[in-house]
XYZ file of N, CA and C in Angstrom:
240
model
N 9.981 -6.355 12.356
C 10.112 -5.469 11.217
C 9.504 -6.102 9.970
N 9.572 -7.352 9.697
C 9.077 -8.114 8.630
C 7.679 -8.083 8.134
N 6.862 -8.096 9.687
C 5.138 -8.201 10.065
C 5.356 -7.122 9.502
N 5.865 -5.847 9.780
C 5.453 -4.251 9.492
C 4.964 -4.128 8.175
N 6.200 -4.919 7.539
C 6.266 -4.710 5.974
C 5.406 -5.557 5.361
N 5.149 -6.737 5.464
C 4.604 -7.927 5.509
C 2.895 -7.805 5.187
N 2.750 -7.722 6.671
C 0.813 -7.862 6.816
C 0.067 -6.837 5.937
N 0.439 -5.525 6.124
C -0.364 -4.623 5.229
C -0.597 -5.214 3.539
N 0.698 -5.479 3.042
C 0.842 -6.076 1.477
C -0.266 -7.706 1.883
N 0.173 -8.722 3.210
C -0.402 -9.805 2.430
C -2.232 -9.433 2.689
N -2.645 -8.115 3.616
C -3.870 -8.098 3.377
C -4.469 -7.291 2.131
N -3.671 -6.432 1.689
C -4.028 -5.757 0.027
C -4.487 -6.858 -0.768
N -3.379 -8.110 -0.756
C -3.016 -9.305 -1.455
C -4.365 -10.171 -1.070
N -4.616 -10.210 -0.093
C -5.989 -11.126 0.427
C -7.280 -10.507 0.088
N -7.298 -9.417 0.004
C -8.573 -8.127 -0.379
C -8.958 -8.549 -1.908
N -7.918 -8.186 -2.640
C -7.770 -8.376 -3.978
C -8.218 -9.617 -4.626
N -7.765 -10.733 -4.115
C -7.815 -11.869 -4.334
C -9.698 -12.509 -4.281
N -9.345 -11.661 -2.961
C -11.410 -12.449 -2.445
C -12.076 -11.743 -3.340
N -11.923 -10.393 -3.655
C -13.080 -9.707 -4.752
C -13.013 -10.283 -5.855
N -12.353 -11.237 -6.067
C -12.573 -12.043 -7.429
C -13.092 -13.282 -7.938
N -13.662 -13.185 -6.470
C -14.260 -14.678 -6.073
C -13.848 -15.851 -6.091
N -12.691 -15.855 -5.780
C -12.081 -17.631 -5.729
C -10.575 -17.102 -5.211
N -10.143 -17.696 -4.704
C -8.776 -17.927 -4.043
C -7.738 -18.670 -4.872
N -8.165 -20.038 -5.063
C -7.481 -20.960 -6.432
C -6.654 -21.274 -5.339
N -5.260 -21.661 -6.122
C -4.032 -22.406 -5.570
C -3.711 -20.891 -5.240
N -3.509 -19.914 -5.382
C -2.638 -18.810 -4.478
C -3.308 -18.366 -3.428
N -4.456 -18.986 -2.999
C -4.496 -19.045 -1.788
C -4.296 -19.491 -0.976
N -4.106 -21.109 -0.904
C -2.959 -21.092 -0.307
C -1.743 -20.714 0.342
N -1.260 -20.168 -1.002
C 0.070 -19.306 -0.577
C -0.256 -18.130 0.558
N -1.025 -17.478 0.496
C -1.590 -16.378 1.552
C -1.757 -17.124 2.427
N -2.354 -17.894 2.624
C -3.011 -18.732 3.631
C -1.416 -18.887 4.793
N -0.239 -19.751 3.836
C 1.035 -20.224 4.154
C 2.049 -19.095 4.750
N 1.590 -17.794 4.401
C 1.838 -16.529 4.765
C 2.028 -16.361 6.152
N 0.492 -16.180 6.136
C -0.446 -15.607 7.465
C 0.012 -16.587 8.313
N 0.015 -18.245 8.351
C 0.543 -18.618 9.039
C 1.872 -18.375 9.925
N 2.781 -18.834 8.912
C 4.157 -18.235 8.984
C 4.516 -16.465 9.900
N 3.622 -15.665 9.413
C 3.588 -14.637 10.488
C 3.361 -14.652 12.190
N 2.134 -15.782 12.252
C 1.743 -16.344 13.103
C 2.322 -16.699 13.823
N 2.940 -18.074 13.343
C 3.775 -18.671 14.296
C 5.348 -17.867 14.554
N 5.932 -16.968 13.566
C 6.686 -15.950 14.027
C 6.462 -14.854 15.257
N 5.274 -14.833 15.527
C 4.741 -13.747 16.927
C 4.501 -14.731 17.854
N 4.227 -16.312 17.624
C 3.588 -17.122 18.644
C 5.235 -17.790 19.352
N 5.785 -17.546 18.978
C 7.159 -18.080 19.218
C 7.301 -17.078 20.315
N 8.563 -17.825 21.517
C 8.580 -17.024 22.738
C 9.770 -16.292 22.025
N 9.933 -15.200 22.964
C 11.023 -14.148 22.634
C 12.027 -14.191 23.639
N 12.761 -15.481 23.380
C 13.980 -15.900 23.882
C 14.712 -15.667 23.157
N 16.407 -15.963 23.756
C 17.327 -15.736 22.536
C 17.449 -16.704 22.144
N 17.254 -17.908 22.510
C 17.437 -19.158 21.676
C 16.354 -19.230 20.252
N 15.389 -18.564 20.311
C 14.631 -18.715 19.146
C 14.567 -17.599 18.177
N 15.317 -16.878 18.773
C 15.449 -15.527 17.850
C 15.728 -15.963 16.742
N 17.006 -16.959 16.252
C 17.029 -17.021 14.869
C 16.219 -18.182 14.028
N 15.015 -19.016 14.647
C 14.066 -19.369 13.944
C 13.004 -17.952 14.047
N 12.787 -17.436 14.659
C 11.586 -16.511 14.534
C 12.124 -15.464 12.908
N 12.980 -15.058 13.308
C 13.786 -14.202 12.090
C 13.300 -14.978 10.955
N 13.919 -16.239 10.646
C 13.968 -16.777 9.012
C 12.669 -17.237 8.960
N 11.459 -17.393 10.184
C 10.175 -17.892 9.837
C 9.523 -16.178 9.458
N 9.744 -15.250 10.076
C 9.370 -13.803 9.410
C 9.656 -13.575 8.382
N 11.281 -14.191 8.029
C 11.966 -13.348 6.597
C 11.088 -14.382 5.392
N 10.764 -15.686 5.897
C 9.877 -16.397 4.490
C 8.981 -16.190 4.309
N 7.945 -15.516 5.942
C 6.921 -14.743 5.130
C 6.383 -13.924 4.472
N 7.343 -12.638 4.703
C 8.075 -11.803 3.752
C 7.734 -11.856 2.161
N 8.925 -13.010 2.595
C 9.610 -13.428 0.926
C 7.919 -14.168 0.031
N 7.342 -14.684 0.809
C 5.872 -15.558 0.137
C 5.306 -14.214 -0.412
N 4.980 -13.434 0.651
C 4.239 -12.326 0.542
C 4.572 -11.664 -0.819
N 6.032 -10.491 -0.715
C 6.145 -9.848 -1.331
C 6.463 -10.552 -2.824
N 6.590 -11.881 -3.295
C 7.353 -12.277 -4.245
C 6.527 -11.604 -5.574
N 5.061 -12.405 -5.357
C 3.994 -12.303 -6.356
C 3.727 -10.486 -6.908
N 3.809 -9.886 -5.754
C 3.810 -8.010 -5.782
C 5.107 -7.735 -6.835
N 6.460 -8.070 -6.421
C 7.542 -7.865 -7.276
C 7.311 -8.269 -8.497
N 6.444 -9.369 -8.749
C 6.057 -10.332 -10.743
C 5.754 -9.712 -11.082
N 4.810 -8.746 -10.155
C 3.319 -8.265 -10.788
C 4.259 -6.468 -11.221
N 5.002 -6.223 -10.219
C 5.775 -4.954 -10.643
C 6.747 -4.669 -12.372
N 7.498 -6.447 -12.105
C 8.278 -6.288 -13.097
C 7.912 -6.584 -14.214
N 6.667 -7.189 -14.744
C 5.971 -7.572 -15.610
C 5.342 -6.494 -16.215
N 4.774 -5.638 -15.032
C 4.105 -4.163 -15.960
C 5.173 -3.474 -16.181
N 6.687 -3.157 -15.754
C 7.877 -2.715 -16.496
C 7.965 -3.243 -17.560
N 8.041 -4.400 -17.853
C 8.701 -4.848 -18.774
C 7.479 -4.602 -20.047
N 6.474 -4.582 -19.891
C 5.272 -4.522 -20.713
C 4.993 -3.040 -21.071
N 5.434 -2.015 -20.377
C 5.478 -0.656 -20.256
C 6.927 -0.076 -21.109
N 7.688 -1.379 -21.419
C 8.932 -0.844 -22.195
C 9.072 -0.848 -23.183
């Protein structure tokens, strides 16, 4: 469920980023993302790993969506 929500935003997020010609240090962070998704699908689907796969999905998530939420509450707050 995480990937669902996840990949579409961190590739908007990766789109955006490259048309501006440089990546910088937050690319990285994408970079740390995509991984993290990665190794969340590369993980077997046992029950013993269910709850690392979960909190390695829910941080990529959390990497992903954090910068989208700044970028939300900043034009609120600038819009007020």
């Amino acid at each position: 469920m995480a990937s669902a929500l996840g990949l579409p935003v961190l590739a908007l997020e990766y789109s955006v980023i490259r048309a501006q010609a440089g990546m910088g240090q937050y690319g990285a962070v994408l970079y740390w993302a995509l991984a993290l998704f990665a190794v969340a699908w590369a993980l077997p689907h046992r029950r013993s790993f269910r709850t690392f796969r979960v909190l390695t999905a829910g941080a990529a998530l959390v990497i992903t969506l954090v910068p989208v939420t700044l970028l939300l509450l900043l034009g609120a707050m600038l819009a007020g």
